[in-house]
Coordinates of C-alpha atoms in Angstrom, one line a residue:
M153 CA 0.1 0.1 0.0
P154 CA 1.5 3.3 -1.2
K155 CA 1.6 6.0 1.5
A156 CA 1.2 9.8 1.1
L157 CA 1.7 12.8 3.4
I158 CA -0.4 15.8 2.9
T159 CA 0.6 19.2 4.3
G160 CA -2.7 21.2 4.3
I161 CA -4.9 18.5 4.6
T162 CA -7.7 20.6 6.6
G163 CA -8.0 22.9 3.6
Q164 CA -9.8 22.9 0.4
D165 CA -7.4 20.7 -1.6
G166 CA -6.1 18.7 1.0
S167 CA -9.5 17.2 2.0
Y168 CA -10.1 16.5 -1.8
L169 CA -6.8 15.0 -2.3
A170 CA -7.2 12.6 0.8
E171 CA -10.4 11.5 -0.5
F172 CA -9.0 10.8 -3.8
L173 CA -5.6 8.8 -2.5
L174 CA -8.2 6.7 -0.5
E175 CA -10.0 5.6 -3.2
K176 CA -6.7 4.9 -5.1
G177 CA -5.9 2.4 -1.9
Y178 CA -3.0 4.5 -0.4
D179 CA -2.3 5.2 3.4
V180 CA -2.9 8.9 4.0
V181 CA -1.0 11.1 6.6
G182 CA -2.3 14.4 7.3
M183 CA 0.6 17.0 8.7
L184 CA -1.2 19.0 11.1
R185 CA 0.1 22.3 12.5
R186 CA -1.1 23.0 16.0
S187 CA -3.5 25.5 16.8
S188 CA -6.1 26.2 19.5
T189 CA -8.8 26.4 16.9
V190 CA -8.3 23.5 14.2
N191 CA -11.1 23.1 12.0
F192 CA -11.7 19.3 10.8
E193 CA -15.2 20.3 9.0
R194 CA -13.8 19.4 5.7
I195 CA -11.9 16.1 6.6
D196 CA -15.1 15.3 9.1
H197 CA -16.0 12.2 6.8
I198 CA -12.6 10.6 6.6
Q199 CA -11.1 11.4 10.0
D200 CA -11.1 7.5 10.6
D201 CA -9.4 6.6 7.6
I202 CA -6.2 8.8 7.8
A203 CA -3.6 9.4 10.2
L204 CA -2.9 12.6 11.6
A205 CA 0.8 14.1 12.4
P206 CA 1.8 17.3 14.2
G207 CA 4.3 19.2 12.1
D208 CA 4.5 23.2 11.2
L209 CA 6.2 24.4 7.8
L210 CA 7.9 27.0 10.4
D211 CA 9.6 24.4 12.4
G212 CA 12.4 22.2 10.2
A213 CA 12.6 19.7 12.9
S214 CA 9.1 18.6 13.0
M215 CA 9.5 18.0 8.9
F216 CA 12.2 15.5 10.0
Q217 CA 10.3 13.9 12.5
V218 CA 7.1 13.5 10.7
L219 CA 9.0 12.1 7.5
R220 CA 11.2 9.7 10.0
E221 CA 8.3 8.3 11.5
H222 CA 5.6 8.0 8.8
E223 CA 8.0 7.2 5.8
P224 CA 6.0 8.5 3.0
D225 CA 6.4 7.6 -0.6
E226 CA 5.1 10.6 -1.8
V227 CA 4.6 14.1 -0.1
Y228 CA 2.0 16.7 -1.4
N229 CA 2.9 20.1 -0.2
L230 CA -0.4 22.0 -0.4
A231 CA -0.1 24.0 2.7
A232 CA 0.6 27.8 2.8
Q233 CA -0.6 31.4 3.9
S234 CA -2.9 30.9 0.7
F235 CA -5.0 34.3 1.0
V236 CA -3.9 36.8 -1.7
Q237 CA -5.5 40.0 0.4
T238 CA -3.9 38.7 3.9
S239 CA -0.7 38.6 2.4
F240 CA -0.2 42.4 1.8
G241 CA -0.9 42.8 5.7
Q242 CA 1.5 39.9 6.7
P243 CA 4.1 39.8 4.1
V244 CA 6.5 38.2 6.3
L245 CA 4.7 35.1 7.9
T246 CA 3.4 34.7 4.1
G247 CA 7.1 34.5 3.1
E248 CA 7.9 32.3 6.2
T249 CA 5.1 29.7 5.5
T250 CA 4.4 29.9 1.5
A251 CA 8.3 30.3 0.4
L252 CA 10.7 29.1 3.0
G253 CA 8.2 26.5 4.1
V254 CA 8.9 24.6 0.7
T255 CA 12.6 24.7 1.4
R256 CA 12.4 23.2 5.0
M257 CA 10.3 20.3 3.7
L258 CA 12.7 19.8 0.5
D259 CA 15.5 19.8 2.5
A260 CA 14.2 17.3 5.1
I261 CA 13.0 14.9 2.3
R262 CA 16.7 15.3 0.9
M263 CA 18.1 14.4 4.0
V264 CA 15.7 11.6 5.2
D265 CA 15.0 9.9 2.1
P266 CA 15.4 11.8 -1.3
G267 CA 13.6 9.0 -3.0
I268 CA 10.5 10.4 -1.7
R269 CA 8.3 11.9 -4.4
F270 CA 7.3 15.6 -4.1
Y271 CA 4.5 17.9 -5.2
Q272 CA 4.6 21.5 -4.7
A273 CA 1.2 23.7 -5.0
S274 CA 2.5 26.6 -7.1
S275 CA -0.1 29.0 -8.5
S276 CA -1.2 31.4 -11.4
E277 CA -0.9 34.3 -9.3
M278 CA 3.1 33.9 -10.0
F279 CA 2.1 35.2 -13.4
G280 CA 0.4 38.4 -12.3
K281 CA 0.6 41.2 -14.5
V282 CA 0.8 38.6 -17.4
R283 CA 3.1 38.8 -20.2
E284 CA 1.0 36.6 -22.6
V285 CA -2.2 35.2 -23.0
P286 CA -2.9 32.6 -22.5
Q287 CA -0.3 31.4 -19.7
H288 CA 1.9 28.5 -20.2
E289 CA 4.8 26.5 -18.3
D290 CA 7.2 28.8 -19.9
T291 CA 5.3 32.2 -19.4
P292 CA 7.4 34.9 -17.5
F293 CA 6.5 35.4 -13.9
H294 CA 5.5 38.9 -12.8
P295 CA 3.8 38.2 -9.3
R296 CA 1.6 41.2 -8.2
S297 CA 0.9 40.1 -4.3
P298 CA 3.4 38.9 -1.5
Y299 CA 1.5 35.7 -2.0
G300 CA 2.5 35.3 -5.7
V301 CA 6.2 36.5 -4.9
A302 CA 6.4 33.7 -2.0
K303 CA 4.6 31.1 -4.6
V304 CA 7.4 32.0 -7.3
Y305 CA 10.1 31.3 -4.7
G306 CA 8.6 28.1 -3.9
H307 CA 8.2 27.1 -7.3
W308 CA 11.9 27.6 -8.2
I309 CA 13.2 26.3 -5.1
T310 CA 11.4 23.1 -6.0
L311 CA 13.1 23.3 -9.5
N312 CA 16.4 23.7 -7.9
Y313 CA 16.5 21.0 -5.7
R314 CA 15.0 18.7 -8.8
E315 CA 18.0 19.7 -10.6
S316 CA 20.2 19.8 -8.0
Y317 CA 19.7 16.8 -6.0
D318 CA 18.1 14.8 -9.1
M319 CA 14.9 14.4 -6.9
H320 CA 11.3 13.8 -8.0
A321 CA 9.9 17.1 -7.5
S322 CA 7.0 18.7 -9.4
S323 CA 5.2 21.6 -9.3
G324 CA 1.4 22.2 -10.4
I325 CA 0.6 25.5 -11.5
L326 CA -2.6 25.8 -10.6
F327 CA -5.2 28.5 -11.6
N328 CA -8.1 29.3 -9.4
H329 CA -9.8 26.2 -8.2
E330 CA -12.9 26.2 -6.4
S331 CA -15.6 24.2 -4.3
P332 CA -18.3 24.1 -1.8
R333 CA -15.2 23.7 0.5
R334 CA -13.7 27.0 -0.4
G335 CA -13.0 29.5 2.6
L336 CA -15.5 32.5 2.9
E337 CA -12.6 34.8 2.6
F338 CA -12.2 34.1 -1.3
V339 CA -14.7 36.0 -3.6
T340 CA -16.2 32.8 -5.2
R341 CA -17.3 31.4 -2.0
K342 CA -18.2 35.1 -0.5
I343 CA -20.4 35.5 -3.9
T344 CA -22.5 32.0 -3.2
D345 CA -22.5 32.5 0.5
G346 CA -24.1 36.0 -0.1
V347 CA -26.6 34.6 -2.5
A348 CA -27.8 31.8 -0.1
R349 CA -28.1 34.7 2.5
I350 CA -29.9 37.0 0.4
K351 CA -32.3 34.4 -0.9
N352 CA -33.1 33.1 2.8
G353 CA -33.6 36.8 3.8
L354 CA -30.6 36.7 6.1
A355 CA -29.2 39.8 4.0
T356 CA -30.1 42.3 1.3
E357 CA -26.7 43.3 -0.2
L358 CA -23.3 41.6 -0.9
R359 CA -20.2 44.2 -0.9
L360 CA -17.6 43.2 -3.4
G361 CA -14.3 44.8 -5.0
N362 CA -13.3 44.7 -8.7
L363 CA -15.9 43.0 -10.8
D364 CA -13.9 43.3 -14.1
A365 CA -11.1 41.1 -12.6
Q366 CA -11.2 38.0 -14.7
R367 CA -10.2 34.3 -13.6
D368 CA -9.6 31.0 -15.1
W369 CA -11.7 29.2 -12.5
G370 CA -12.0 25.2 -12.0
Y371 CA -13.1 22.6 -9.8
A372 CA -10.7 21.9 -6.9
G373 CA -12.2 18.0 -7.1
D374 CA -11.2 17.8 -10.9
Y375 CA -7.5 19.5 -10.1
V376 CA -6.4 17.0 -7.7
E377 CA -6.2 14.3 -9.9
A378 CA -3.9 16.2 -12.0
M379 CA -1.6 16.5 -8.7
W380 CA -1.3 12.8 -8.2
M381 CA -0.7 12.1 -11.7
M382 CA 2.1 14.4 -11.7
L383 CA 3.9 11.9 -9.1
Q384 CA 3.3 9.1 -11.2
Q385 CA 5.4 9.9 -14.0
D386 CA 8.7 8.6 -14.6
V387 CA 10.5 12.0 -14.8
A388 CA 9.5 15.0 -12.6
D389 CA 8.2 18.3 -14.6
D390 CA 5.7 21.3 -13.8
Y391 CA 2.4 21.4 -15.4
V392 CA -0.1 24.0 -15.8
V393 CA -3.6 23.0 -14.4
C394 CA -6.4 25.3 -15.4
S395 CA -10.0 25.3 -17.6
A396 CA -8.9 27.1 -20.3
E397 CA -11.5 29.3 -19.9
T398 CA -11.6 32.9 -18.3
H399 CA -14.9 34.9 -16.5
S400 CA -14.8 37.7 -14.5
V401 CA -16.4 38.2 -11.3
R402 CA -19.2 40.0 -12.7
E403 CA -20.1 37.0 -14.7
F404 CA -19.8 34.6 -11.5
C405 CA -22.0 37.0 -10.0
A406 CA -24.6 37.0 -12.6
V407 CA -24.6 33.0 -12.8
A408 CA -25.0 32.6 -9.3
F409 CA -27.8 35.1 -8.6
D410 CA -29.5 33.8 -11.7
H411 CA -29.4 30.2 -10.3
V412 CA -31.7 31.0 -7.4
G413 CA -33.8 33.5 -9.4
L414 CA -32.4 36.9 -8.2
N415 CA -30.8 39.7 -10.5
W416 CA -27.5 40.3 -9.3
E417 CA -27.5 44.0 -9.9
E418 CA -30.2 44.8 -7.4
H419 CA -27.9 43.2 -4.5
V420 CA -24.0 43.8 -5.2
V421 CA -22.5 46.9 -4.1
V422 CA -18.9 47.8 -5.2
D423 CA -16.9 48.9 -2.2
P424 CA -13.2 50.3 -3.0
K425 CA -12.0 48.6 0.3
F426 CA -12.0 45.1 -1.4
Y427 CA -9.7 46.2 -4.0
R428 CA -6.1 45.0 -3.9
P429 CA -3.2 47.4 -3.7
A430 CA -2.4 45.9 -7.0
E431 CA -4.4 44.1 -9.3
V432 CA -4.0 41.3 -11.3
D433 CA -6.2 41.7 -14.0
L434 CA -6.5 38.7 -16.4
L435 CA -5.4 35.0 -15.8
I436 CA -6.4 32.4 -18.5
G437 CA -4.2 29.0 -18.7
D438 CA -3.4 26.8 -21.2
H439 CA -3.3 23.0 -20.1
S440 CA -2.0 21.2 -23.3
K441 CA 1.1 19.9 -21.7
A442 CA -1.2 18.1 -18.9
T443 CA -3.5 16.9 -21.5
Q444 CA -0.7 15.5 -23.7
V445 CA 1.5 13.8 -20.7
L446 CA -0.6 13.1 -18.1
G447 CA -3.7 12.8 -19.9
W448 CA -5.8 15.4 -17.7
E449 CA -8.5 17.3 -18.4
P450 CA -11.0 19.2 -16.5
K451 CA -14.4 17.8 -16.2
T452 CA -16.6 20.4 -14.1
S453 CA -17.6 23.4 -16.2
F454 CA -18.0 27.0 -15.0
E455 CA -21.7 27.1 -14.6
D456 CA -21.7 23.6 -12.6
L457 CA -19.2 25.0 -10.8
V458 CA -21.0 28.1 -9.7
T459 CA -24.3 26.3 -9.4
M460 CA -22.8 23.4 -7.2
M461 CA -21.5 26.3 -4.8
V462 CA -24.7 27.9 -4.7
D463 CA -26.5 24.7 -3.8
A464 CA -24.5 23.8 -1.2
D465 CA -24.5 27.0 0.7
M466 CA -28.3 27.1 0.4
E467 CA -28.5 23.8 1.9
R468 CA -26.5 25.1 4.7
L469 CA -28.1 27.9 5.4
G470 CA -31.8 26.9 4.6

């Protein structure tokens, strides 16, 4: 039975990946940062099927301990300070976790067992002020937030360890991926939660920032399969994972409100306080390499993703 270690297992991606690997017959270990308010909501239904190990990307010694104790065949590094807006207010913490945390894990793998296969969660936010449309694996990076900068470091240090130490270390450059398990601080979930609240009479308006920002949105449940596929290849490499479509925040609102019979323009209020200091205006990816090499393609459409999220929030609040 293969064994996988997932950092960030209580997050959206971690929970979907854990489900996926369990279905594949894996022994799954989730690394858990000690906290006074740990939230197991996303993994409640599989908690009896996985092992949890204390560890923190800020603490290199804990990386060694987890690897030595559990001896995983694969490590999926999904843990990070992953909210772009927060990274402007906490840039040093973001760098310590999202950038240097990758180095701590890679170095621990190198010294404990360099045969462990490693997956790094890179991000489309690395492209930032995009140099070309669509974005692919060779598109230059121009990050527009401390989060994006930290992800660029994590991406390049993964490549560096792969080339320097012949490690099987791959990065998935994932474009925005959502689900009913997305945190409420992210704009997509903020919208679907707001729609459900307004429809259920719990609110009358939804305050948002830049409605013209365009993103390549996919379903997190589809994207975790690509992560696994990368680590099954004979040679490690980097892959863009995306839907290859772009939609604006305005379009997301229109689909979400229309799904419950509401007109979004009657409820959405633009609030300048939700604008970023430096905005990323347009992201759209090209997953040709992932399709050709891995055989991966997205399965869930934009409309199905939005309505899935709205239905889940309607059920939760209704």
